[in-house]
């Protein structure tokens, strides 16, 4: 019906469209009067605190284009949601409220210290602070912490969140979860003991040096059994933090108000400056950015960068309100070894050398919106990183436009002097990734590698590229993808990607099918190593092994351009969440 | 008239069943044939096989198709209970499914968002009817004039320009530039002025598109009607031209317009996706957009059903209205 | 056919055809002088009516006869003032000349004045009552509206009047049928209702434009009878417009034959029927359907198609179709436009043939074969 009504008189329509487009441009220019530039400057919050202050009160206004996957501490996998959950949940340990790298370090939260480690790293004993309480005033007990952790086992009801503690504390899956727990107190998980209300003891079957990291995740938050509404808990979580849920309408808005039972003396981490924290969800990212710029809202909840239009306006008129942090993602191409000729490392190296890294970076959005050229696989936000100083293929250096001569040499060494044909697999729902694939395709043509692009259903990743047999069948020699750490460590980032034990028939993430005993052993060693310095050294070794194997072609260390309202105090980026540290934010005036 | 109504109602009821079956089929069978695991799409990043299995059980996805369809259909009238792993979720009638992504029954989501969409559609309809029809009538009466030509060019622009373009343009101009309106949705119950300020731009934007269509249709229809013999008769009676146009010609012109209005409102109530997403209105269209992004099939299913139902209902209303307007229809 | 004893000369000589701005108000009830209705189009000026004059008194009936496109309907709409009312956007019709109705010159008094006369002083019946009646309003509503626009009466009184009129035009159970819609009436009933609507204000001039064309034969006669009866009762002047001489034979006192926007013959009905003095009239008489004859026996059907109103043939407009075009000497038919000349008592015709030639052809060639 509509098509019939639409006239085919295109010329007139185009003329009219051009006219209105002109008006739009004028109107857009007219809207520049908004934000004052009493701001701290471009990228100021990257490594230091901007607008330090201790004013209390006011409403901190978040805007977001996407609701959390769940506000149930057990069920979320979104980084911004983890960041936000610190408003209403506390953990035994949590990340320091400090800028940059030190933000990724841990400190005690509900616990009085970082835990007493005994039994060669297999036993952690924590003592709870005094004065910690739920939103109804009842004290938070060690049993609440245990119950909260046990909820990870109820994957049949509470799916969606990380299950690291479940895998580490109960590797054989013996515990059935609290909802099927036969014991009266529903605290049947044997690996965790609560001798009294103040003490909690974890018994690890095997040492894992990242265990405290896993305790810092929101999925290790306490949950009180009588307040557990199971699958509906995310609609109104029961607060252990300084704020509690006032209202929540999924996809529309969320409002937190002060939890009056929370005492700042019991909490060394959370300052809780604003009186209210509100979130409004938008379906139009451009509109949201305009309102951020206009000052209607303070910051983007999802911390994943502004829309292209919003970015343009903000960079031109309010550059001082922008920060350009790393997202924590490495964007890369990976070469599955079960697809010929990528079983041969020389062919892999040929592709690495042949690619034009600068144009790949441009395809990703350039240095500001896309990120720096990635030179190795360990992101600069993960402890042990050497950053861009480690560049074994000179990707950001001499060969940033590719090195055809070297690529040809490698092709000869691979036995394919005239090049070969292959297929690039790329998600169809990410235009930037498709553009990257096209850029790669163009530069590979120059070395005689003829690559077809296959766009697959991005929502079905685990069944398509996550299935090695399917990858082999489809001949996906190059897969375009990206990865970020669940927690800042080489284990949190790289183990699913590089450890041979993590190769799965479906839902596989070790796309390259790396089966390197040396790498596996290094991961095991890392898990046993409790010394931070040594952990960093092992992380570097793993990274080098991966790069030497030429399994990956890194594109960029992704960066975002995030808006920071001039109203905000105590703004800084933390490597723990790769965004502003929400919990520290305050407002200049309490209005 | 009564027989006519009963016949239409019966046809509508049959259509309703067919629609439910077809929509259900599309959402639960097509993925099966395409080899997509719906249960897996409900579970997060670390797809625990136990979780996938649990969702499958919860949704009854391993049951035979006809049983699934029956459960769904029954749920609409009797409600449903989903149970797994010690968790029981009740979805009371009318149960149009349950979203395991947002842990909500679909029906309350629909009823919560429906008033927003209804307000948007009705408000815009008033605007586009008033302005579209007026512009169309004027154009028909002054055909070939400068007014007619400019109005038709504007109408063409309105028909051709996409909502997200005109929407962003109006936002940039009136909300961010001139700051006349806040253009943020406020529930009607909270503040009438706020509601109005939030709805006015969406109304205008949506109405612009439709007013353009209605102006074109009105103009064409009015021109046709003015050539009818009974218009000449009306003049021959000595009626004032105002009466000839306003009464005799308008009555006939409004018939196709009302038909269109019924259809358009029906389709819009199912969700003005573009308008709602451009202006961040928490209506059905935005719900379905979010649901698509989150692959929340039950919500999508619910909205599609509601859309179909409202189109069906609109058809029925149009049929009845038609009979009221045009006495000739009553016999057939 | 002319009833004796009726006064006045409804159809006058060419004197009426010379208009002047200072011409005095005529004594005739309807006096049309040198009426011209021209339509500007992209292809040129369409002269639908070009210099038409006639007179009509109350109680008399004039039949205007001609093919479609001869200008007869345009004439009637011109009298009603419907060329200028409600012409939107398009280039308007140019109407000139004089139309005197009961002492008022309609082309100069202003549109609103004419509007007030429409429906009250002069009313019209249209060809197809189904399309001429509004499908969405009941018969009653439409008659009531016609009555109330000219009479300051309440709805009830108007409705009573409507029922009365429906009863008068012979619609059974008028108090029930008044609430019916047009589509619920039969064709003949609809035309009766249309007539009731036209006469509801007792107009002094009734124009019936092809009142029976859309009806079947048996109903036609009833409607014609009705019009005649009503005219006698109300004493109105009636103009019947038709392409069918049979219709005017039933009704008309006088006949005016139009061709190419002009009058080519006019006179008392009896004379025009029995002593027609124009070959085109012969042709019309020949194409009259007659119950006592087979269709194919028709004598002189008018061959060819009506002339272009933008470029009328030079000379006699009828000459390309006239079998006798070569009878007048010096190719007169093709070069000089014939004027109306008196050929009998109040009987005028425009033809170059001599009276004798025409008389001979009529009596010897045409009449016997009719």
XYZ file of C-alpha atoms in Angstrom, chain A residues 1-2 5-7 9 12-13 16-17 20-21 23-24 27 31 65-66 69 75 77 155-157 159-164 166 179-180 230-232 235 249-252 280 282-284 286-287 290-291 296-297 459-460 486, chain B residues 36 42-46 48 51 54 84-87 89 98 100-104 112-113 153 156-157 159-161 165 168-169 171-173 176-177 182-184 213 216 260 264 276-278 280 282 286 289-290 293-295:
108
model
C 0.000 0.000 0.000
C 2.739 2.386 0.915
C 1.398 5.848 -2.633
C 5.013 6.701 -3.062
C 5.500 8.588 -6.235
C 9.122 11.307 -9.252
C 11.749 16.328 -7.257
C 12.162 14.203 -4.181
C 13.540 18.451 -1.790
C 15.804 16.158 0.170
C 16.072 19.868 3.777
C 19.572 18.503 4.205
C 18.401 23.124 6.587
C 19.591 20.309 8.771
C 20.128 23.723 12.361
C 22.805 24.033 18.250
C 21.537 2.884 24.205
C 21.353 -0.550 25.687
C 21.893 -7.906 29.895
C 23.708 -13.126 35.362
C 28.330 -10.414 31.198
C 22.870 -22.133 35.391
C 19.584 -23.727 34.438
C 17.787 -20.771 36.016
C 22.135 -18.281 32.827
C 24.180 -15.544 31.264
C 26.912 -14.657 33.709
C 30.518 -15.809 34.086
C 31.076 -19.175 35.751
C 34.773 -18.952 36.660
C 32.035 -22.682 39.462
C 17.783 -24.371 44.090
C 18.273 -28.113 44.046
C 15.561 -16.467 41.341
C 15.170 -15.613 37.659
C 13.505 -12.318 38.528
C 14.457 -6.795 38.172
C 11.577 -0.389 33.810
C 13.478 -2.695 31.459
C 14.599 -0.913 28.341
C 13.270 2.417 29.597
C 17.647 6.560 30.827
C 17.617 5.610 24.310
C 16.900 3.845 21.063
C 18.446 6.611 18.996
C 22.452 10.133 17.839
C 19.724 11.741 19.896
C 23.087 15.333 21.318
C 21.571 15.298 24.776
C 20.888 16.792 29.778
C 22.882 13.729 30.793
C 24.229 -13.829 16.167
C 25.205 -17.444 15.534
C 36.764 -10.774 31.542
C 19.385 -22.256 14.627
C 18.669 -17.222 25.231
C 21.824 -18.071 27.102
C 24.775 -15.765 27.449
C 28.373 -15.761 26.349
C 29.449 -18.831 28.239
C 26.659 -23.762 29.535
C 21.635 -23.826 30.794
C 17.156 -25.902 30.823
C 12.941 -25.533 35.614
C 15.573 -26.195 38.176
C 13.519 -25.186 41.146
C 12.386 -21.970 39.549
C 7.554 -18.711 36.559
C 7.511 -15.065 28.441
C 13.669 -15.086 29.387
C 15.973 -12.300 28.349
C 14.273 -9.648 30.444
C 12.423 -12.051 32.751
C 9.051 -10.556 32.017
C 2.687 -1.089 29.348
C 3.920 0.189 26.031
C 5.949 19.233 -3.841
C 6.078 14.529 -2.299
C 8.937 15.382 0.018
C 6.197 10.842 1.226
C 9.772 10.415 0.049
C 11.798 11.484 3.065
C 15.711 11.927 8.543
C 16.434 14.012 13.329
C 15.885 17.231 11.415
C 15.004 17.264 16.751
C 18.047 19.207 15.603
C 15.931 22.228 14.798
C 18.532 21.161 20.181
C 18.605 24.322 18.074
C 12.297 19.166 25.379
C 11.279 16.273 23.126
C 11.740 13.668 25.826
C -0.015 10.792 1.614
C -2.336 13.480 -2.276
C -6.877 4.361 4.746
C -2.739 3.066 8.812
C 9.622 5.603 18.316
C 13.279 4.769 17.980
C 14.154 8.199 16.599
C 13.093 7.356 22.120
C 8.914 3.735 24.980
C 10.875 0.542 20.475
C 13.514 -2.922 18.147
C 15.154 -3.700 21.474
C 18.675 -6.399 19.088
C 18.589 -8.759 22.054
C 17.169 -11.628 20.004
